[in-house]
Structure formats: C-alpha cells, structure tokens
C-alpha cells in the first residue's frame, strides 16, 4: 500500500444495513487507529458507483427487496468485483453472501441472479435460523472460536470454488446440513454472524486488516473489555 490513509468501503448501508452490520467498518477503523494508522470509512450508497480503489470492503444484511436493489447496483457498477479480483478483502454478512453468490431465491420463490463473486446458491428454508451461533474456524490464521447472532432463513450451498469459513459447534450456520458456517473464496469472506461480527471476533478483524495492509500479521491489541465480551457471548 502506498496510500497514507486506509480506506474502508461500507457498501450500500442505505439498503444493506438492517442489522447494524455497518459496525464492522467502524471496528476496522478503530483497530487501525489504535495501531497508529490513519483510516476512514467511505460510504457507498445507491447514489454512488462502487470504486475499485479502496483497501477493504464490508457489506451487511437486508431483506428481499433491498437485496434485489443491491444486486442490481453491484452488477451495474462492478468496482467491488474488480477490487476483489485484485486481492482487496471483502467481508460479506448474511444477505450479502446471497447477493454476491451465483443466485438466490426470495421468500416468494423468485430466483435472482447474483453478482457471481462467490460460488454459492441460496434457497429459503422451512425454519428460520435465529439465535447464538458458535463455530470452529477452518481458515488459516484463525485459532479462536467464532461467535455471533444468526437471523436468516436462507440455506446456502457452496460450490467447488468456495470453502466454509468454519464448522458449527452450536447453532445452524449455512443451513443446508453440511455443518458449515460462512464462506471463503479468494479475498472474499462471508458469514451469517451479526453482532457485529468483527466486534465479537477481533482475530477475524485483524486477519482482514493484515490482508488489507499487505502484512503477514498484526500484533494483538490489549483490550480487556473486548475479551470480556467474547467470554460472555461464548458462555451465552
């Protein structure tokens, strides 16, 4: 990286911001600033083309109608896809996994073509997954259990080009009976965990930041209150 300020793209918070997942961008910014980096959050709304020049991108959850709006916008302005192709980290939360996938079905049975950044398809399940979810990460560089709050009805099936982020130890996860939670493909990482996910899983936040900065790892931050939150949530 040559830019002096790390730019964090908060993608379509006006339609993909139902569950407070915009907090993930704030967590990234704060963890950078605590390490002495200049960092800013760039909000990209339906009024803006998606730039391919940012250092890291985050997308949040939404309902069916908002997902369709987001999908059309990202197809029209493929800056996110271009950035991911160059290796920029992308964090997709909940419905964003579906938007970035090959296709998804709405609750009414309509099939919508996705962005195609993730080799995954999603269909509605009979029972909604709602509650605490805990997982064991499968991604290299993650050692601590991951936790979050899931609230979705989608069942996401991964294709051969994608792998799971973690294996479920409690909760539902991707919802298709394979025991997986989330998805990893290239520089894109997706999870159904709200919370926000990065507030509850600082190791995951730092892995994304290390990739954005082009370093192998970051020295951990000593934040006892964050560790207390993790302990509370893992016991919940």
CSV table of C-alpha atoms in Angstrom, one decimal:
chain,number,residue,atom,x,y,z
A,1,UNK,CA,0.0,0.0,0.0
A,2,UNK,CA,1.2,3.5,-0.9
A,3,UNK,CA,-1.9,5.4,0.3
A,4,UNK,CA,-1.3,7.1,3.7
A,5,UNK,CA,-4.9,6.6,4.8
A,6,UNK,CA,-6.5,3.2,4.8
A,7,UNK,CA,-9.9,3.4,3.1
A,8,UNK,CA,-12.7,1.1,4.3
A,9,UNK,CA,-15.6,0.8,1.9
A,10,UNK,CA,-19.0,0.5,3.6
A,11,UNK,CA,-21.1,-0.8,0.7
A,12,UNK,CA,-24.7,0.2,0.3
A,13,UNK,CA,-25.5,0.9,4.0
A,14,UNK,CA,-28.8,2.5,2.8
A,15,UNK,CA,-30.2,-0.9,1.7
A,16,UNK,CA,-27.8,-3.5,3.2
A,17,UNK,CA,-27.7,-2.1,6.8
A,18,UNK,CA,-30.7,-3.7,8.5
A,19,UNK,CA,-28.9,-5.5,11.4
A,20,UNK,CA,-26.3,-3.0,12.4
A,21,UNK,CA,-23.5,-4.6,10.4
A,22,UNK,CA,-22.2,-1.2,9.4
A,23,UNK,CA,-20.5,-1.5,12.8
A,24,UNK,CA,-17.9,-3.8,11.2
A,25,UNK,CA,-16.5,-0.9,9.3
A,26,UNK,CA,-16.2,1.1,12.5
A,27,UNK,CA,-14.4,-1.8,14.2
A,28,UNK,CA,-11.9,-1.9,11.4
A,29,UNK,CA,-11.3,1.8,11.5
A,30,UNK,CA,-10.9,1.9,15.3
A,31,UNK,CA,-8.5,-1.1,15.3
A,32,UNK,CA,-6.4,0.6,12.7
A,33,UNK,CA,-6.3,4.0,14.5
A,34,UNK,CA,-5.3,2.3,17.7
A,35,UNK,CA,-2.3,1.0,15.9
A,36,UNK,CA,-1.4,4.4,14.6
A,37,UNK,CA,-2.8,4.2,11.1
A,38,UNK,CA,-4.9,6.9,9.5
A,39,UNK,CA,-8.2,5.3,8.5
A,40,UNK,CA,-11.6,6.4,7.1
A,41,UNK,CA,-14.9,4.8,6.3
A,42,UNK,CA,-16.2,5.5,2.8
A,43,UNK,CA,-19.9,5.1,2.5
A,44,UNK,CA,-21.1,3.9,-0.9
A,45,UNK,CA,-24.8,4.3,-1.4
A,46,UNK,CA,-27.2,3.6,-4.3
A,47,UNK,CA,-26.4,7.1,-5.5
A,48,UNK,CA,-22.7,6.2,-6.0
A,49,UNK,CA,-20.7,4.0,-8.3
A,50,UNK,CA,-18.7,1.4,-6.4
A,51,UNK,CA,-15.0,2.3,-6.6
A,52,UNK,CA,-12.4,-0.4,-7.1
A,53,UNK,CA,-9.6,1.6,-5.4
A,54,UNK,CA,-10.4,1.1,-1.7
A,55,UNK,CA,-8.4,-1.1,0.6
A,56,UNK,CA,-11.2,-3.2,2.2
A,57,UNK,CA,-14.9,-3.6,1.8
A,58,UNK,CA,-17.8,-4.6,4.1
A,59,UNK,CA,-21.4,-5.4,3.3
A,60,UNK,CA,-24.3,-6.1,5.6
A,61,UNK,CA,-27.6,-7.9,5.9
A,62,UNK,CA,-31.0,-6.9,4.4
A,63,UNK,CA,-34.4,-8.2,3.3
A,64,UNK,CA,-35.5,-9.5,-0.1
A,65,UNK,CA,-36.4,-6.1,-1.7
A,66,UNK,CA,-33.2,-4.5,-0.5
A,67,UNK,CA,-31.2,-7.5,-1.7
A,68,UNK,CA,-32.5,-7.0,-5.3
A,69,UNK,CA,-31.6,-3.3,-5.2
A,70,UNK,CA,-28.1,-4.1,-4.0
A,71,UNK,CA,-27.7,-6.9,-6.6
A,72,UNK,CA,-28.7,-4.6,-9.5
A,73,UNK,CA,-26.4,-1.8,-8.2
A,74,UNK,CA,-23.3,-4.1,-7.9
A,75,UNK,CA,-24.0,-5.6,-11.3
A,76,UNK,CA,-24.2,-2.1,-12.9
A,77,UNK,CA,-21.1,-0.8,-11.0
A,78,UNK,CA,-18.7,-3.8,-10.7
A,79,UNK,CA,-16.0,-2.0,-8.7
A,80,UNK,CA,-16.3,-4.4,-5.8
A,81,UNK,CA,-15.7,-7.4,-8.1
A,82,UNK,CA,-12.7,-5.6,-9.7
A,83,UNK,CA,-11.3,-4.8,-6.3
A,84,UNK,CA,-11.7,-8.4,-5.1
A,85,UNK,CA,-10.0,-9.7,-8.3
A,86,UNK,CA,-7.0,-7.6,-7.3
A,87,UNK,CA,-7.0,-9.1,-3.8
A,88,UNK,CA,-8.8,-6.5,-1.7
A,89,UNK,CA,-10.5,-8.1,1.3
A,90,UNK,CA,-14.3,-8.2,1.1
A,91,UNK,CA,-16.4,-9.0,4.2
A,92,UNK,CA,-20.0,-10.1,3.3
A,93,UNK,CA,-22.5,-10.5,6.2
A,94,UNK,CA,-25.7,-12.6,5.9
A,95,UNK,CA,-27.8,-11.5,2.9
A,96,UNK,CA,-24.6,-10.1,1.3
A,97,UNK,CA,-23.4,-13.7,0.9
A,98,UNK,CA,-26.5,-14.3,-1.2
A,99,UNK,CA,-26.1,-11.1,-3.2
A,100,UNK,CA,-22.5,-12.0,-4.0
A,101,UNK,CA,-23.4,-15.6,-4.9
A,102,UNK,CA,-24.4,-17.2,-8.2
A,103,UNK,CA,-28.2,-16.9,-7.5
A,104,UNK,CA,-30.6,-16.8,-4.6
A,105,UNK,CA,-34.3,-17.4,-4.2
A,106,UNK,CA,-36.5,-14.9,-2.4
A,107,UNK,CA,-39.2,-15.9,0.1
A,108,UNK,CA,-41.8,-15.8,-2.7
A,109,UNK,CA,-39.8,-18.3,-4.8
A,110,UNK,CA,-38.3,-15.8,-7.3
A,111,UNK,CA,-34.8,-16.7,-8.4
A,112,UNK,CA,-32.5,-13.7,-8.7
A,113,UNK,CA,-29.1,-13.9,-10.4
A,114,UNK,CA,-26.4,-12.8,-8.0
A,115,UNK,CA,-23.1,-10.9,-8.6
A,116,UNK,CA,-21.1,-14.2,-9.1
A,117,UNK,CA,-18.3,-13.3,-6.8
A,118,UNK,CA,-18.9,-16.3,-4.6
A,119,UNK,CA,-19.6,-19.8,-5.9
A,120,UNK,CA,-22.8,-20.3,-3.8
A,121,UNK,CA,-26.5,-20.6,-4.2
A,122,UNK,CA,-29.2,-19.8,-1.6
A,123,UNK,CA,-32.8,-21.1,-1.2
A,124,UNK,CA,-35.3,-20.4,1.6
A,125,UNK,CA,-35.5,-23.0,4.4
A,126,UNK,CA,-38.7,-24.0,6.2
A,127,UNK,CA,-37.4,-22.8,9.6
A,128,UNK,CA,-35.7,-19.6,10.3
A,129,UNK,CA,-32.3,-19.8,12.0
A,130,UNK,CA,-32.3,-17.3,14.9
A,131,UNK,CA,-30.0,-17.3,17.9
A,132,UNK,CA,-26.5,-17.6,19.1
A,133,UNK,CA,-24.0,-19.4,16.8
A,134,UNK,CA,-20.6,-20.6,17.7
A,135,UNK,CA,-18.1,-22.2,15.3
A,136,UNK,CA,-14.6,-23.6,15.0
A,137,UNK,CA,-12.7,-21.7,12.2
A,138,UNK,CA,-11.3,-23.6,9.2
A,139,UNK,CA,-9.4,-20.6,7.7
A,140,UNK,CA,-5.7,-20.5,8.2
A,141,UNK,CA,-4.7,-17.7,10.6
A,142,UNK,CA,-7.8,-18.1,12.8
A,143,UNK,CA,-7.4,-20.1,16.0
A,144,UNK,CA,-10.1,-18.8,18.4
A,145,UNK,CA,-13.7,-19.9,18.3
A,146,UNK,CA,-16.0,-17.5,16.3
A,147,UNK,CA,-19.4,-16.4,17.7
A,148,UNK,CA,-22.2,-14.3,16.5
A,149,UNK,CA,-26.0,-13.9,16.3
A,150,UNK,CA,-27.6,-15.5,13.3
A,151,UNK,CA,-31.0,-14.4,11.9
A,152,UNK,CA,-31.8,-15.8,8.5
A,153,UNK,CA,-34.0,-18.2,6.6
A,154,UNK,CA,-31.6,-18.8,3.7
A,155,UNK,CA,-29.8,-22.1,3.2
A,156,UNK,CA,-26.6,-21.5,1.4
A,157,UNK,CA,-24.9,-24.3,-0.6
A,158,UNK,CA,-21.3,-23.9,-1.5
A,159,UNK,CA,-19.9,-24.8,-5.0
A,160,UNK,CA,-16.5,-26.3,-5.7
A,161,UNK,CA,-14.7,-23.0,-5.8
A,162,UNK,CA,-15.8,-21.9,-2.3
A,163,UNK,CA,-15.0,-23.4,1.1
A,164,UNK,CA,-16.6,-22.9,4.5
A,165,UNK,CA,-15.3,-20.3,6.9
A,166,UNK,CA,-15.9,-22.5,10.0
A,167,UNK,CA,-17.7,-25.6,11.3
A,168,UNK,CA,-20.7,-25.1,13.5
A,169,UNK,CA,-20.5,-26.2,17.2
A,170,UNK,CA,-23.7,-24.5,18.2
A,171,UNK,CA,-26.5,-23.0,16.0
A,172,UNK,CA,-27.4,-23.5,12.4
A,173,UNK,CA,-24.8,-21.8,10.2
A,174,UNK,CA,-25.3,-22.1,6.4
A,175,UNK,CA,-28.4,-24.1,7.0
A,176,UNK,CA,-28.1,-27.0,4.5
A,177,UNK,CA,-27.0,-29.7,6.8
A,178,UNK,CA,-23.3,-29.8,6.0
A,179,UNK,CA,-22.2,-28.3,9.3
A,180,UNK,CA,-20.5,-25.3,7.7
A,181,UNK,CA,-20.8,-21.6,8.5
A,182,UNK,CA,-19.9,-18.9,6.2
A,183,UNK,CA,-17.8,-19.0,3.0
A,184,UNK,CA,-14.3,-18.2,1.8
A,185,UNK,CA,-13.3,-17.6,-1.8
A,186,UNK,CA,-10.3,-15.7,-2.9
A,187,UNK,CA,-10.2,-12.4,-0.9
A,188,UNK,CA,-13.9,-12.6,-0.1
A,189,UNK,CA,-15.1,-13.9,3.2
A,190,UNK,CA,-18.7,-14.3,4.2
A,191,UNK,CA,-20.5,-15.2,7.4
A,192,UNK,CA,-24.1,-15.2,8.8
A,193,UNK,CA,-22.8,-13.8,12.1
A,194,UNK,CA,-24.2,-10.5,13.3
A,195,UNK,CA,-23.1,-8.9,16.5
A,196,UNK,CA,-21.4,-7.0,14.7
A,197,UNK,CA,-19.2,-10.0,13.7
A,198,UNK,CA,-15.9,-8.1,14.0
A,199,UNK,CA,-16.7,-6.6,17.4
A,200,UNK,CA,-17.2,-10.1,18.7
A,201,UNK,CA,-14.3,-11.7,16.8
A,202,UNK,CA,-11.2,-9.4,16.9
A,203,UNK,CA,-8.9,-12.1,15.5
A,204,UNK,CA,-11.1,-12.1,12.4
A,205,UNK,CA,-11.0,-8.3,12.2
A,206,UNK,CA,-7.2,-8.4,12.4
A,207,UNK,CA,-6.9,-11.1,9.7
A,208,UNK,CA,-8.8,-8.9,7.3
A,209,UNK,CA,-6.8,-5.8,8.3
A,210,UNK,CA,-3.5,-7.7,7.8
A,211,UNK,CA,-4.6,-8.6,4.3
A,212,UNK,CA,-5.6,-5.1,3.5
A,213,UNK,CA,-2.3,-3.7,4.7
A,214,UNK,CA,-0.3,-6.4,2.9
A,215,UNK,CA,1.4,-7.7,6.1
A,216,UNK,CA,1.6,-11.3,7.4
A,217,UNK,CA,0.1,-10.4,10.8
A,218,UNK,CA,-0.7,-7.7,13.2
A,219,UNK,CA,0.4,-7.5,16.8
A,220,UNK,CA,-2.7,-8.1,19.0
A,221,UNK,CA,-4.3,-5.2,20.9
A,222,UNK,CA,-4.7,-5.4,24.6
A,223,UNK,CA,-8.4,-4.8,25.1
A,224,UNK,CA,-9.7,-6.5,28.2
A,225,UNK,CA,-13.3,-5.3,27.6
A,226,UNK,CA,-13.3,-7.0,24.2
A,227,UNK,CA,-12.1,-10.2,25.7
A,228,UNK,CA,-14.8,-9.9,28.4
A,229,UNK,CA,-17.4,-9.5,25.7
A,230,UNK,CA,-16.1,-12.7,23.9
A,231,UNK,CA,-16.2,-14.7,27.1
A,232,UNK,CA,-19.8,-13.5,27.9
A,233,UNK,CA,-21.0,-14.4,24.4
A,234,UNK,CA,-19.3,-17.8,24.3
A,235,UNK,CA,-21.0,-18.6,27.6
A,236,UNK,CA,-24.4,-17.3,26.4
